[in-house]
Amino acid sequence: MIPLVIIGAGGHARVVIELVRAAGRFNIVGLLDPAPPSDRILGVKVLGDDGALADLRANGISHAFVALGANAVRQRVANRLAEMDFTRPCLAHPSAEISPSAERRAGSLVMARAVLGTEALLDEDAILNTGAVADHDVRLGACCHVAPGCALAGGVVVGARSFLGVGTSVRPEIRIGSDVVVGAGAAVVSDLSDGIRAIGVPAKPMKGV
Ligand SMILES: CC(=O)SCCNC(=O)CCNC(=O)[C@H](O)C(C)(C)COP(=O)(O)OP(=O)(O)OC[C@H]1O[C@@H](n2cnc3c(N)ncnc32)[C@H](O)[C@@H]1OP(=O)(O)O
């Protein structure tokens, strides 16, 4: 078992802890969080905040995973880990369906019962959450988050740090830019440019944004 430190102690981190235990490859040595809800989360000790990273690295811990839901924050912490020469593993729940031709990059996460299809890409620190489907040739950008139950048809592209709310459906070949937010239950049937917040069926930009 490879020792692993997890950054984060919130709801997302709790799901990651259970996923790591189910996958069986890593031994969680502790969590780092500046304001944890308690000093133990699902039995894992909180060791301090990010300030503990240097000591952990010096003591031979080489693997770390960022379990923070906020996309921009996750990216910032992941960059710091990379600078400190930590390895960010790709994690996947054993019940996930990952095509042998799909590509996953450092720090990416595939939750329970999610599907990553043929020649799909899950870029660095991106999240494919519980039961979400990213079908063939989908490209999920760095630090994006596809929430539970989303359905992305073939060839969809999602840019860096974009967030697709729970149950979003996306038509084939659609391009969603970077830093986009799509509201829960939306149906995306036309391209969305960078920075847009969109809701509804069909998805339209939110008023005043
Ligand atoms: C494991 C996990 O839990 S992963 C996390 C999953 N989380 C999600 O899926 C959350 C997705 N978030 C949303 O859908 C949010 O509502 C957002 C981001 C789209 C908008 O949030 P806010 O900016 O706070 O919007 P707010 O709640 O103030 O609503 C503004 C208006 O938009 C409407 N609205 C908000 N979200 C939606 C939506 N998804 N679809 C349709 N209408 C919506 C509201 O009814 C409201 O309408 P009104 O002005 O007529 O009253």
Coordinates of N, CA, C and O in Angstrom, one line a residue, residues 15-137:
V15 N -16.0 11.5 0.6 CA -16.3 10.5 -0.5 C -15.0 9.9 -1.1 O -14.9 8.7 -1.4
V16 N -14.0 10.8 -1.2 CA -12.7 10.3 -1.7 C -12.1 9.3 -0.7 O -11.5 8.3 -1.1
I17 N -12.2 9.6 0.6 CA -11.7 8.6 1.6 C -12.3 7.2 1.3 O -11.6 6.2 1.3
E18 N -13.6 7.2 1.2 CA -14.2 5.9 1.0 C -13.9 5.2 -0.3 O -13.7 4.0 -0.4
L19 N -13.7 6.1 -1.4 CA -13.2 5.6 -2.7 C -11.8 5.0 -2.6 O -11.6 3.9 -3.1
V20 N -10.9 5.7 -1.9 CA -9.6 5.2 -1.7 C -9.6 3.8 -1.0 O -8.9 2.9 -1.4
R21 N -10.4 3.7 0.0 CA -10.5 2.5 0.8 C -11.0 1.3 -0.1 O -10.5 0.2 -0.1
A22 N -12.0 1.7 -0.9 CA -12.6 0.7 -1.8 C -11.6 0.2 -2.9 O -11.6 -1.0 -3.3
A23 N -10.8 1.2 -3.4 CA -9.9 0.8 -4.5 C -8.7 0.0 -3.9 O -8.1 -0.8 -4.7
G24 N -8.3 0.3 -2.7 CA -7.3 -0.6 -2.0 C -5.8 -0.4 -2.4 O -5.0 -1.2 -2.0
R25 N -5.5 0.6 -3.1 CA -4.1 0.8 -3.5 C -3.3 1.7 -2.6 O -2.1 1.6 -2.5
F26 N -4.0 2.6 -1.9 CA -3.3 3.6 -1.1 C -3.7 3.4 0.4 O -4.9 3.1 0.7
N27 N -2.8 3.8 1.3 CA -3.0 3.9 2.7 C -3.1 5.4 3.1 O -2.1 6.1 2.9
I28 N -4.2 5.9 3.5 CA -4.3 7.3 3.8 C -3.6 7.6 5.1 O -4.0 7.1 6.2
V29 N -2.6 8.4 5.1 CA -1.8 8.7 6.3 C -2.4 9.9 7.1 O -2.1 10.1 8.2
G30 N -3.3 10.7 6.4 CA -3.9 11.8 7.1 C -4.5 12.8 6.1 O -4.3 12.7 4.9
L31 N -5.2 13.8 6.7 CA -5.8 14.9 5.9 C -5.2 16.2 6.3 O -4.7 16.4 7.4
L32 N -5.2 17.1 5.3 CA -4.8 18.5 5.6 C -5.9 19.4 5.3 O -6.5 19.4 4.3
D33 N -6.2 20.3 6.3 CA -7.3 21.2 6.1 C -7.2 22.3 7.2 O -7.0 22.0 8.4
P34 N -7.3 23.6 6.8 CA -7.1 24.7 7.8 C -8.3 24.8 8.7 O -8.1 25.4 9.8
A35 N -9.5 24.3 8.3 CA -10.6 24.5 9.2 C -11.5 23.2 9.1 O -12.6 23.2 8.6
P36 N -11.0 22.1 9.7 CA -11.7 20.8 9.5 C -12.9 20.8 10.5 O -12.9 21.5 11.6
P37 N -14.0 20.1 10.1 CA -15.1 20.0 11.0 C -14.8 19.3 12.3 O -15.5 19.5 13.3
S38 N -13.9 18.4 12.3 CA -13.4 17.7 13.5 C -12.0 17.2 13.3 O -11.5 17.3 12.2
D39 N -11.4 16.7 14.3 CA -9.9 16.3 14.2 C -9.8 14.9 13.6 O -8.6 14.5 13.3
R40 N -10.9 14.2 13.4 CA -10.8 12.9 12.7 C -12.0 12.9 11.7 O -13.2 13.2 12.1
I41 N -11.8 12.4 10.5 CA -12.9 12.3 9.5 C -12.9 10.9 9.0 O -11.9 10.4 8.5
L42 N -14.1 10.2 9.3 CA -14.2 8.8 8.9 C -13.0 8.0 9.5 O -12.5 7.1 8.8
G43 N -12.5 8.4 10.6 CA -11.4 7.7 11.3 C -10.0 8.1 10.8 O -9.0 7.6 11.3
V44 N -9.9 9.1 9.9 CA -8.6 9.5 9.4 C -8.3 10.8 10.1 O -9.1 11.8 10.2
K45 N -7.0 10.9 10.6 CA -6.6 12.0 11.4 C -6.3 13.3 10.6 O -5.8 13.1 9.5
V46 N -6.7 14.4 11.1 CA -6.4 15.7 10.4 C -5.0 16.1 11.0 O -4.8 16.3 12.2
L47 N -4.0 16.3 10.1 CA -2.6 16.5 10.5 C -2.3 18.0 10.6 O -1.2 18.3 11.1
G48 N -3.2 18.8 10.1 CA -2.8 20.3 10.1 C -3.3 20.9 8.8 O -4.2 20.3 8.2
D49 N -2.7 22.0 8.4 CA -3.1 22.6 7.2 C -2.0 22.3 6.1 O -1.1 21.5 6.4
D50 N -2.0 23.1 5.0 CA -1.0 22.8 3.9 C 0.4 23.1 4.4 O 1.3 22.6 3.7
G51 N 0.6 23.8 5.5 CA 1.9 24.0 6.0 C 2.6 22.7 6.4 O 3.9 22.7 6.5
A52 N 1.9 21.6 6.6 CA 2.5 20.3 6.9 C 3.1 19.6 5.7 O 3.8 18.6 5.9
L53 N 2.8 20.1 4.5 CA 3.2 19.4 3.3 C 4.7 19.2 3.2 O 5.2 18.1 2.9
A54 N 5.5 20.3 3.5 CA 6.9 20.2 3.4 C 7.5 19.1 4.3 O 8.3 18.2 3.9
D55 N 7.0 19.0 5.6 CA 7.5 17.9 6.5 C 7.1 16.6 6.0 O 7.9 15.6 6.0
L56 N 5.8 16.4 5.5 CA 5.4 15.1 4.9 C 6.3 14.7 3.8 O 6.7 13.5 3.7
R57 N 6.6 15.6 2.9 CA 7.4 15.3 1.7 C 8.8 14.9 2.2 O 9.4 13.9 1.7
A58 N 9.4 15.7 3.2 CA 10.7 15.4 3.7 C 10.7 14.0 4.4 O 11.8 13.3 4.5
N59 N 9.6 13.6 4.9 CA 9.5 12.3 5.6 C 9.1 11.1 4.7 O 8.7 10.1 5.1
G60 N 9.2 11.4 3.4 CA 9.1 10.3 2.4 C 7.7 10.1 1.9 O 7.4 9.1 1.2
I61 N 6.7 10.9 2.2 CA 5.4 10.8 1.6 C 5.4 11.4 0.2 O 5.7 12.6 0.1
S62 N 5.2 10.7 -0.8 CA 5.4 11.2 -2.1 C 4.1 11.3 -2.9 O 4.1 11.9 -4.0
H63 N 3.0 10.8 -2.4 CA 1.7 10.8 -3.1 C 0.7 11.7 -2.3 O 0.6 11.6 -1.1
A64 N 0.0 12.6 -3.0 CA -1.0 13.5 -2.4 C -2.1 13.6 -3.4 O -2.0 13.6 -4.6
F65 N -3.3 13.8 -2.8 CA -4.5 14.0 -3.6 C -5.3 15.2 -3.1 O -5.6 15.3 -1.9
V66 N -5.8 16.0 -4.0 CA -6.5 17.2 -3.7 C -8.0 16.9 -3.7 O -8.6 16.7 -4.8
A67 N -8.6 16.8 -2.5 CA -10.1 16.5 -2.5 C -10.9 17.7 -2.1 O -11.5 17.8 -1.0
L68 N -10.8 18.7 -2.9 CA -11.5 20.0 -2.7 C -12.4 20.2 -3.9 O -12.0 20.1 -5.0
G69 N -13.7 20.5 -3.6 CA -14.7 20.6 -4.7 C -14.6 21.8 -5.5 O -14.9 21.8 -6.7
A70 N -14.1 22.9 -4.9 CA -14.0 24.2 -5.7 C -12.9 24.1 -6.7 O -11.7 23.9 -6.4
N71 N -13.3 24.3 -8.0 CA -12.3 24.0 -9.1 C -11.1 24.9 -9.1 O -10.0 24.3 -9.3
A72 N -11.2 26.2 -8.9 CA -10.1 27.0 -8.9 C -9.1 26.8 -7.8 O -7.9 26.8 -7.9
V73 N -9.7 26.5 -6.6 CA -8.9 26.2 -5.4 C -8.2 24.9 -5.6 O -7.0 24.7 -5.3
R74 N -8.9 23.9 -6.1 CA -8.3 22.6 -6.4 C -7.1 22.8 -7.3 O -6.0 22.2 -7.1
Q75 N -7.2 23.6 -8.3 CA -6.1 23.8 -9.3 C -4.9 24.5 -8.6 O -3.8 24.1 -8.8
R76 N -5.2 25.5 -7.8 CA -4.1 26.2 -7.1 C -3.3 25.2 -6.2 O -2.1 25.2 -6.2
V77 N -4.0 24.4 -5.4 CA -3.4 23.4 -4.5 C -2.6 22.4 -5.3 O -1.5 22.0 -5.0
A78 N -3.2 21.9 -6.4 CA -2.6 20.9 -7.3 C -1.3 21.4 -7.8 O -0.2 20.7 -7.9
N79 N -1.3 22.7 -8.2 CA 0.0 23.3 -8.8 C 1.0 23.3 -7.7 O 2.2 23.1 -8.0
R80 N 0.6 23.6 -6.5 CA 1.6 23.7 -5.4 C 2.2 22.3 -5.1 O 3.4 22.1 -4.9
L81 N 1.3 21.3 -5.2 CA 1.8 19.9 -5.0 C 2.8 19.5 -6.0 O 3.8 18.9 -5.8
A82 N 2.5 19.9 -7.3 CA 3.4 19.6 -8.4 C 4.8 20.3 -8.2 O 5.8 19.7 -8.4
E83 N 4.7 21.6 -7.7 CA 6.0 22.3 -7.4 C 6.8 21.6 -6.3 O 8.0 21.6 -6.4
M84 N 6.1 20.9 -5.4 CA 6.8 20.2 -4.3 C 7.1 18.8 -4.6 O 7.6 18.0 -3.8
D85 N 6.9 18.4 -5.9 CA 7.3 17.1 -6.4 C 6.5 16.0 -5.8 O 7.0 14.9 -5.7
F86 N 5.2 16.3 -5.4 CA 4.3 15.2 -5.0 C 3.7 14.6 -6.3 O 3.5 15.3 -7.3
T87 N 3.5 13.3 -6.2 CA 2.7 12.6 -7.3 C 1.2 12.7 -7.0 O 0.8 12.3 -5.8
R88 N 0.4 13.1 -7.9 CA -1.0 13.2 -7.8 C -1.6 12.0 -8.5 O -1.6 12.0 -9.8
P89 N -2.0 10.9 -7.8 CA -2.5 9.7 -8.6 C -3.8 10.0 -9.3 O -4.6 10.9 -8.9
C90 N -4.1 9.2 -10.3 CA -5.5 9.1 -10.8 C -6.3 8.2 -9.9 O -5.8 7.1 -9.7
L91 N -7.4 8.6 -9.4 CA -8.2 7.7 -8.6 C -9.5 7.3 -9.3 O -10.1 8.2 -10.0
A92 N -10.0 6.1 -9.1 CA -11.2 5.7 -9.6 C -11.9 4.7 -8.7 O -11.2 3.8 -8.1
H93 N -13.2 4.8 -8.5 CA -13.9 3.8 -7.8 C -14.0 2.5 -8.5 O -14.1 2.5 -9.8
P94 N -13.9 1.3 -7.8 CA -13.9 0.0 -8.5 C -15.1 -0.2 -9.4 O -15.1 -1.0 -10.3
S95 N -16.2 0.5 -9.1 CA -17.5 0.3 -9.8 C -17.5 1.2 -11.1 O -18.5 1.1 -11.9
A96 N -16.6 2.1 -11.3 CA -16.6 2.9 -12.4 C -16.2 2.1 -13.7 O -15.5 1.1 -13.6
E97 N -16.8 2.6 -14.8 CA -16.5 1.9 -16.1 C -15.5 2.8 -16.9 O -16.0 3.8 -17.4
I98 N -14.3 2.4 -17.0 CA -13.3 3.2 -17.7 C -12.8 2.5 -18.9 O -12.3 1.4 -18.8
S99 N -13.0 3.1 -20.1 CA -12.6 2.4 -21.3 C -11.1 2.2 -21.3 O -10.4 3.1 -20.9
P100 N -10.6 1.1 -21.8 CA -9.2 0.9 -21.9 C -8.5 1.9 -22.8 O -7.3 2.2 -22.7
S101 N -9.3 2.6 -23.7 CA -8.7 3.6 -24.6 C -8.8 5.0 -24.1 O -8.4 5.9 -24.7
A102 N -9.5 5.1 -22.9 CA -9.6 6.5 -22.3 C -8.3 6.9 -21.7 O -7.5 6.0 -21.3
E103 N -8.1 8.2 -21.6 CA -6.9 8.7 -20.9 C -7.2 9.5 -19.7 O -8.1 10.3 -19.7
R104 N -6.5 9.2 -18.6 CA -6.7 10.0 -17.4 C -5.4 10.6 -17.0 O -4.3 9.9 -17.1
R105 N -5.4 11.8 -16.5 CA -4.2 12.5 -16.2 C -4.1 12.7 -14.6 O -5.1 12.5 -13.9
A106 N -3.0 13.2 -14.2 CA -2.7 13.3 -12.7 C -3.8 14.0 -12.0 O -4.3 15.0 -12.4
G107 N -4.1 13.4 -10.8 CA -5.0 14.1 -9.9 C -6.5 13.9 -10.3 O -7.4 14.5 -9.6
S108 N -6.8 13.2 -11.4 CA -8.2 13.1 -11.8 C -8.9 12.1 -11.0 O -8.3 11.2 -10.3
L109 N -10.3 12.2 -11.0 CA -11.1 11.4 -10.1 C -12.3 10.9 -10.8 O -13.0 11.7 -11.4
V110 N -12.5 9.5 -10.8 CA -13.8 9.0 -11.4 C -14.5 8.3 -10.2 O -14.0 7.3 -9.6
M111 N -15.7 8.8 -9.9 CA -16.5 8.3 -8.8 C -17.3 7.1 -9.1 O -17.3 6.6 -10.3
A112 N -17.9 6.5 -8.1 CA -18.7 5.3 -8.2 C -19.7 5.3 -9.4 O -20.4 6.3 -9.6
R113 N -19.7 4.3 -10.2 CA -20.6 4.0 -11.3 C -20.6 5.0 -12.4 O -21.5 5.1 -13.2
A114 N -19.5 5.9 -12.4 CA -19.4 6.8 -13.5 C -18.8 6.0 -14.7 O -18.2 4.9 -14.6
V115 N -19.0 6.6 -15.9 CA -18.5 6.0 -17.1 C -17.6 6.9 -17.9 O -18.0 8.1 -18.2
L116 N -16.4 6.5 -18.2 CA -15.5 7.3 -19.1 C -15.3 6.5 -20.3 O -14.7 5.4 -20.3
G117 N -15.8 7.0 -21.4 CA -16.0 6.2 -22.6 C -14.7 6.1 -23.5 O -13.6 6.6 -23.2
T118 N -14.9 5.5 -24.6 CA -13.9 5.2 -25.6 C -13.1 6.4 -26.0 O -13.7 7.4 -26.5
E119 N -11.8 6.4 -25.9 CA -10.9 7.5 -26.3 C -11.3 8.9 -25.7 O -11.0 9.9 -26.2
A120 N -12.0 8.8 -24.5 CA -12.3 10.0 -23.8 C -11.1 10.5 -23.0 O -10.2 9.7 -22.7
L121 N -11.0 11.8 -22.6 CA -9.9 12.3 -21.9 C -10.4 12.9 -20.6 O -11.4 13.8 -20.6
L122 N -9.8 12.6 -19.5 CA -10.1 13.3 -18.2 C -8.8 13.9 -17.8 O -7.8 13.3 -17.4
D123 N -8.8 15.2 -17.9 CA -7.5 16.0 -17.8 C -7.1 16.1 -16.3 O -7.9 15.7 -15.4
E124 N -6.0 16.8 -16.0 CA -5.5 16.9 -14.6 C -6.5 17.4 -13.7 O -7.1 18.4 -13.9
D125 N -6.7 16.7 -12.5 CA -7.5 17.2 -11.4 C -8.9 17.4 -11.7 O -9.6 18.1 -11.0
A126 N -9.4 16.8 -12.8 CA -10.8 16.8 -13.2 C -11.6 15.8 -12.4 O -11.1 14.7 -12.1
I127 N -12.9 16.1 -12.2 CA -13.8 15.1 -11.5 C -14.9 14.7 -12.4 O -15.7 15.5 -12.9
L128 N -15.1 13.4 -12.5 CA -16.3 12.8 -13.1 C -17.0 12.1 -11.9 O -16.6 11.1 -11.4
N129 N -18.1 12.8 -11.5 CA -18.7 12.4 -10.2 C -19.7 11.3 -10.4 O -19.9 10.8 -11.5
T130 N -20.3 10.9 -9.3 CA -21.0 9.6 -9.2 C -22.1 9.5 -10.3 O -22.9 10.3 -10.5
G131 N -22.0 8.4 -11.0 CA -23.0 8.0 -12.0 C -23.0 8.9 -13.2 O -23.9 8.7 -14.1
A132 N -22.0 9.8 -13.4 CA -22.0 10.6 -14.6 C -21.4 9.8 -15.8 O -20.5 9.0 -15.6
V133 N -21.9 10.1 -17.0 CA -21.4 9.5 -18.2 C -20.7 10.5 -19.1 O -21.3 11.5 -19.5
A134 N -19.5 10.2 -19.4 CA -18.8 11.0 -20.4 C -18.5 10.0 -21.5 O -17.6 9.1 -21.4
D135 N -19.2 10.1 -22.6 CA -19.2 9.0 -23.6 C -18.0 9.2 -24.6 O -17.1 10.0 -24.3
H136 N -18.0 8.5 -25.7 CA -16.8 8.4 -26.5 C -16.3 9.7 -27.0 O -17.1 10.6 -27.3
D137 N -15.0 9.9 -26.9 CA -14.3 11.1 -27.4 C -14.6 12.4 -26.6 O -14.2 13.5 -27.1

